[in-house]
Amino acid sequence: MKIFDTHAHYDDEAFDKDRDELLTGLFSGDIGAVVNVGASLEGCIESVRLAEKYDNIYAAIGVHPDDYERLERGENPRNSVIDDSNIYGGSFMDWLKKEALTNNKVVAIGEIGLDYYYDEPGRELQKKWFARQLELAREVSKPVIIHSRDACADTIDILKSGHASEVGGIIHCYSYSKETVKTFYDMNFYFGIGGVLTFKNAKKLIEAADVIPLERIVLETDCPYLAPVPNRGKRNDSSNIQYVIEKLADIKGVTKEQIAEVTYQNACRVYGLHL
């Protein structure tokens, strides 16, 4: 069976020592495709580089709430070919737009959204840059990958006011209630399910996964983070999706092969890929 990891961070320094060896091994096994997701400014650049190096890797480019203050200050990525804005003609947002329009390995804008777990960045700043990147996604007709933590109501408000249903996308690492599923479903979103599903305290997510139609679920690792049981706490990679598949197959009452096949098709659909 072939597996699609819809959300990974192989640009992370946790993979610096063995990145090429690891990825080559994964792609010779069950992993059919990976979307490497930008979060920091630098992560966007590296995601594009990885996608250009590996046939099986695609890139999502967008700025995570942790880096919104850098967007506000007009910074460019460190140690990058685009340090000099004259090279590409404008701000980092201009670069995002150009890559999304011209690079066929860029399949989504993300991860973008809101994170209210910490007090900083301030909520108004977060809402501003979330809305701006959502607008960018509509301009370039790309789906969005949504990071939303402790910010359900504001996330929904911005998605609705920003007409996110026109592009759709993925609610990454879905963590809200089963009752909220329909709201995101009706806005044309898929639901990213990963290692958290295997945790002992995953009752809320298990209940949500039970009501989400399989045709709207995609698999993800968020590696190197959120490794599933039995490898919780260790560096995560795409091979660990097998444990998420086992748990989801049990919840849905179908075979592991069905989970892998349907979620692979779902990922291709949301990212506009024909694999």
Coordinates of C-alpha atoms in Angstrom, one line a residue:
M1 CA 0.0 0.0 0.0
K2 CA 1.1 3.6 -0.7
I3 CA 0.8 6.3 2.0
F4 CA 0.6 10.0 1.6
D5 CA 2.0 12.1 4.4
T6 CA 0.2 15.4 3.9
H7 CA 2.2 17.4 6.6
A8 CA 5.9 17.0 7.4
H9 CA 8.8 19.3 8.3
Y10 CA 11.8 17.5 6.8
D11 CA 13.6 20.8 6.6
D12 CA 13.9 20.7 10.4
E13 CA 17.4 20.5 11.9
A14 CA 16.3 17.2 13.6
F15 CA 16.9 15.6 10.2
D16 CA 20.2 17.3 9.3
K17 CA 22.4 14.2 10.0
D18 CA 20.5 11.7 7.9
R19 CA 17.9 13.5 5.8
D20 CA 18.8 12.1 2.4
E21 CA 19.3 8.5 3.7
L22 CA 16.0 8.6 5.5
L23 CA 13.9 10.1 2.7
T24 CA 15.4 7.7 0.1
G25 CA 14.5 4.8 2.4
L26 CA 11.0 6.0 2.9
F27 CA 10.3 6.4 -0.8
S28 CA 11.6 3.0 -1.6
G29 CA 9.0 1.6 0.9
D30 CA 5.4 2.5 1.5
I31 CA 5.6 6.3 1.4
G32 CA 4.3 7.4 -1.9
A33 CA 4.3 11.2 -1.4
V34 CA 5.0 13.9 1.2
V35 CA 4.1 17.5 1.4
N36 CA 6.8 19.4 3.3
V37 CA 5.1 22.4 5.0
G38 CA 6.7 25.7 5.5
A39 CA 6.2 27.4 8.9
S40 CA 9.0 29.9 9.4
L41 CA 10.2 32.2 6.6
E42 CA 13.3 30.0 6.2
G43 CA 11.1 26.8 6.3
C44 CA 9.3 28.0 3.2
I45 CA 12.5 28.4 1.3
E46 CA 13.7 25.0 2.4
S47 CA 10.4 23.3 1.6
V48 CA 10.7 24.5 -2.0
R49 CA 14.3 23.3 -2.2
L50 CA 13.3 19.8 -0.9
A51 CA 10.4 19.6 -3.4
E52 CA 12.7 20.5 -6.2
K53 CA 15.3 17.8 -5.1
Y54 CA 12.9 14.9 -4.6
D55 CA 10.2 13.8 -7.1
N56 CA 8.0 12.5 -4.2
I57 CA 8.0 15.7 -2.2
Y58 CA 5.8 18.7 -2.7
A59 CA 5.9 22.0 -0.9
A60 CA 3.4 24.1 1.0
I61 CA 4.6 27.7 1.7
G62 CA 3.1 30.0 4.3
V63 CA 4.0 31.6 7.6
H64 CA 3.0 30.1 11.0
P65 CA 1.8 32.4 13.7
D66 CA 5.2 32.1 15.5
D67 CA 6.7 34.1 12.6
Y68 CA 4.0 36.7 12.1
E69 CA 6.0 39.4 13.9
R70 CA 8.7 39.0 11.3
L71 CA 6.2 39.5 8.6
E72 CA 5.0 42.6 10.3
R73 CA 8.5 43.9 10.4
G74 CA 9.0 43.2 6.8
E75 CA 11.9 40.7 7.3
N76 CA 13.2 38.3 4.8
P77 CA 14.6 34.8 5.4
R78 CA 18.1 34.6 6.9
N79 CA 20.9 33.0 4.9
S80 CA 18.8 32.9 1.8
V81 CA 19.1 33.8 -1.8
I82 CA 16.2 36.2 -1.3
D83 CA 17.9 38.2 1.5
D84 CA 18.1 41.0 -1.0
S85 CA 14.5 41.9 -1.9
N86 CA 15.6 43.3 -5.2
I87 CA 16.4 39.8 -6.4
Y88 CA 12.7 38.9 -6.5
G89 CA 11.1 42.3 -6.4
G90 CA 9.3 43.0 -3.1
S91 CA 8.3 41.5 0.2
F92 CA 8.3 38.0 1.4
M93 CA 4.5 37.9 0.6
D94 CA 5.4 38.8 -3.0
W95 CA 7.8 35.8 -3.1
L96 CA 5.1 33.5 -1.7
K97 CA 2.7 34.7 -4.5
K98 CA 5.3 34.3 -7.2
E99 CA 6.3 30.8 -6.1
A100 CA 2.7 29.7 -5.8
L101 CA 1.9 30.9 -9.3
T102 CA 5.0 29.7 -11.1
N103 CA 6.4 26.6 -9.3
N104 CA 4.3 23.5 -10.0
K105 CA 5.7 21.7 -7.0
V106 CA 4.0 24.2 -4.7
V107 CA 0.6 22.8 -3.9
A108 CA -0.7 24.8 -0.9
I109 CA -0.4 27.9 1.2
G110 CA 0.5 26.9 4.7
E111 CA 0.7 26.4 7.5
I112 CA -1.2 29.6 8.4
G113 CA -3.7 30.3 11.1
L114 CA -4.0 31.2 14.7
D115 CA -2.3 30.0 17.9
Y116 CA -3.7 31.3 21.2
Y117 CA -1.9 28.8 23.4
Y118 CA 0.7 31.6 24.3
D119 CA 0.0 35.3 24.7
E120 CA 2.4 36.3 21.9
P121 CA 2.1 37.2 19.1
G122 CA -0.9 39.3 20.0
R123 CA -4.3 38.1 18.7
E124 CA -5.0 41.1 16.5
L125 CA -1.6 40.7 14.8
Q126 CA -2.3 37.0 14.3
K127 CA -5.7 37.7 12.8
K128 CA -4.3 40.3 10.4
W129 CA -1.6 38.0 8.9
F130 CA -3.9 34.9 8.8
A131 CA -6.4 36.9 6.8
R132 CA -3.8 38.3 4.5
Q133 CA -2.4 34.8 3.7
L134 CA -5.9 33.5 3.2
E135 CA -6.4 36.3 0.7
L136 CA -3.2 35.3 -1.0
A137 CA -4.4 31.7 -1.3
R138 CA -7.5 32.8 -3.0
E139 CA -5.5 35.0 -5.4
V140 CA -3.3 32.1 -6.5
S141 CA -6.1 29.5 -6.2
K142 CA -4.3 27.2 -3.8
P143 CA -5.8 25.3 -0.8
V144 CA -4.7 26.3 2.6
I145 CA -3.2 24.3 5.5
I146 CA -4.7 25.7 8.7
H147 CA -2.9 25.7 12.1
S148 CA -5.5 26.4 14.8
R149 CA -4.8 26.0 18.5
D150 CA -7.2 27.2 21.2
A151 CA -8.6 29.6 18.6
C152 CA -11.6 27.8 17.1
A153 CA -14.1 30.7 17.0
D154 CA -11.8 33.2 15.5
T155 CA -10.4 30.6 13.0
I156 CA -14.0 29.9 11.8
D157 CA -14.8 33.6 11.6
I158 CA -11.8 34.4 9.5
L159 CA -12.3 31.4 7.2
K160 CA -15.9 32.5 6.6
S161 CA -15.2 36.2 6.1
G162 CA -12.2 35.3 3.9
H163 CA -14.4 32.9 1.7
A164 CA -12.0 30.0 2.4
S165 CA -14.6 27.6 1.0
E166 CA -13.5 28.8 -2.5
V167 CA -10.1 27.1 -2.1
G168 CA -10.7 24.6 0.7
G169 CA -7.8 22.9 2.4
I170 CA -6.8 20.9 5.5
I171 CA -7.4 21.6 9.2
H172 CA -4.0 20.4 10.3
C173 CA -3.8 18.3 13.5
Y174 CA -7.5 18.6 14.1
S175 CA -8.1 19.1 17.8
Y176 CA -11.6 20.5 18.1
S177 CA -14.9 18.8 19.0
K178 CA -16.9 16.3 17.0
E179 CA -19.7 19.0 17.0
T180 CA -17.4 21.4 15.2
V181 CA -16.6 19.0 12.4
K182 CA -19.6 19.9 10.3
T183 CA -18.6 23.6 10.3
F184 CA -15.3 22.9 8.7
Y185 CA -16.7 20.2 6.5
D186 CA -19.3 22.7 5.1
M187 CA -16.4 25.0 4.2
N188 CA -14.8 22.4 2.0
F189 CA -12.1 21.3 4.4
Y190 CA -10.3 18.0 5.0
F191 CA -9.1 16.9 8.4
G192 CA -5.5 16.1 9.2
I193 CA -5.1 13.2 11.5
G194 CA -1.8 12.1 13.0
G195 CA 0.0 10.6 15.9
V196 CA -2.2 12.3 18.6
L197 CA -4.9 9.7 17.6
T198 CA -2.8 7.0 19.3
F199 CA -2.3 8.9 22.6
K200 CA -4.0 7.8 25.8
N201 CA -5.7 11.1 26.2
A202 CA -7.1 11.2 22.7
K203 CA -10.8 10.6 23.6
K204 CA -11.9 13.9 22.1
L205 CA -10.0 13.3 18.8
I206 CA -11.2 9.7 18.6
E207 CA -14.8 10.9 18.9
A208 CA -14.2 13.4 16.1
A209 CA -12.5 10.9 13.9
D210 CA -15.4 8.6 14.3
V211 CA -17.8 11.2 12.8
I212 CA -15.5 12.6 10.1
P213 CA -16.3 10.9 6.8
L214 CA -13.3 8.9 5.7
E215 CA -13.5 10.7 2.4
R216 CA -12.5 13.9 4.2
I217 CA -9.6 12.5 6.3
V218 CA -5.9 12.9 5.3
L219 CA -2.9 11.4 7.2
E220 CA -0.1 13.5 8.5
T221 CA 2.9 13.2 10.8
D222 CA 3.9 16.8 11.6
C223 CA 7.4 15.2 11.9
P224 CA 9.7 15.5 13.6
Y225 CA 7.0 16.2 16.2
L226 CA 4.0 14.2 17.5
A227 CA 5.3 10.7 17.0
P228 CA 2.6 8.1 17.7
V229 CA 2.5 5.4 20.3
P230 CA 4.7 3.2 20.5
N231 CA 7.3 5.8 19.5
R232 CA 5.9 8.8 21.4
G233 CA 8.6 11.2 22.4
K234 CA 11.0 10.1 19.8
R235 CA 11.8 11.8 16.5
N236 CA 8.9 11.3 14.2
D237 CA 9.0 10.4 10.5
S238 CA 6.6 9.2 7.8
S239 CA 7.1 5.5 8.5
N240 CA 5.2 6.0 11.8
I241 CA 1.9 6.7 9.9
Q242 CA 1.4 2.9 10.0
Y243 CA 0.3 3.3 13.6
V244 CA -2.1 6.0 12.8
I245 CA -3.6 3.9 10.0
E246 CA -4.0 0.9 12.4
K247 CA -5.9 3.1 14.9
L248 CA -8.0 4.7 12.3
A249 CA -8.9 1.4 10.7
D250 CA -10.0 0.2 14.1
I251 CA -12.2 3.3 14.6
K252 CA -13.7 3.1 11.2
G253 CA -14.1 -0.7 11.0
V254 CA -12.3 -1.0 7.7
T255 CA -9.0 -2.5 6.6
K256 CA -5.6 -0.7 6.9
E257 CA -5.4 -0.9 3.1
Q258 CA -8.7 0.9 2.7
I259 CA -7.5 3.7 5.0
A260 CA -4.3 4.1 3.1
E261 CA -6.0 4.1 -0.3
V262 CA -8.8 6.4 0.5
T263 CA -6.6 8.9 2.4
Y264 CA -4.1 8.9 -0.5
Q265 CA -6.8 9.7 -2.9
N266 CA -8.1 12.4 -0.6
A267 CA -4.7 14.0 -0.4
C268 CA -4.3 14.0 -4.1
R269 CA -7.7 15.6 -4.4
V270 CA -7.2 18.4 -1.9
Y271 CA -3.7 19.2 -3.3
G272 CA -4.8 19.0 -7.0
L273 CA -2.3 16.2 -7.8
H274 CA -2.7 13.3 -10.2
L275 CA -0.4 10.6 -8.9

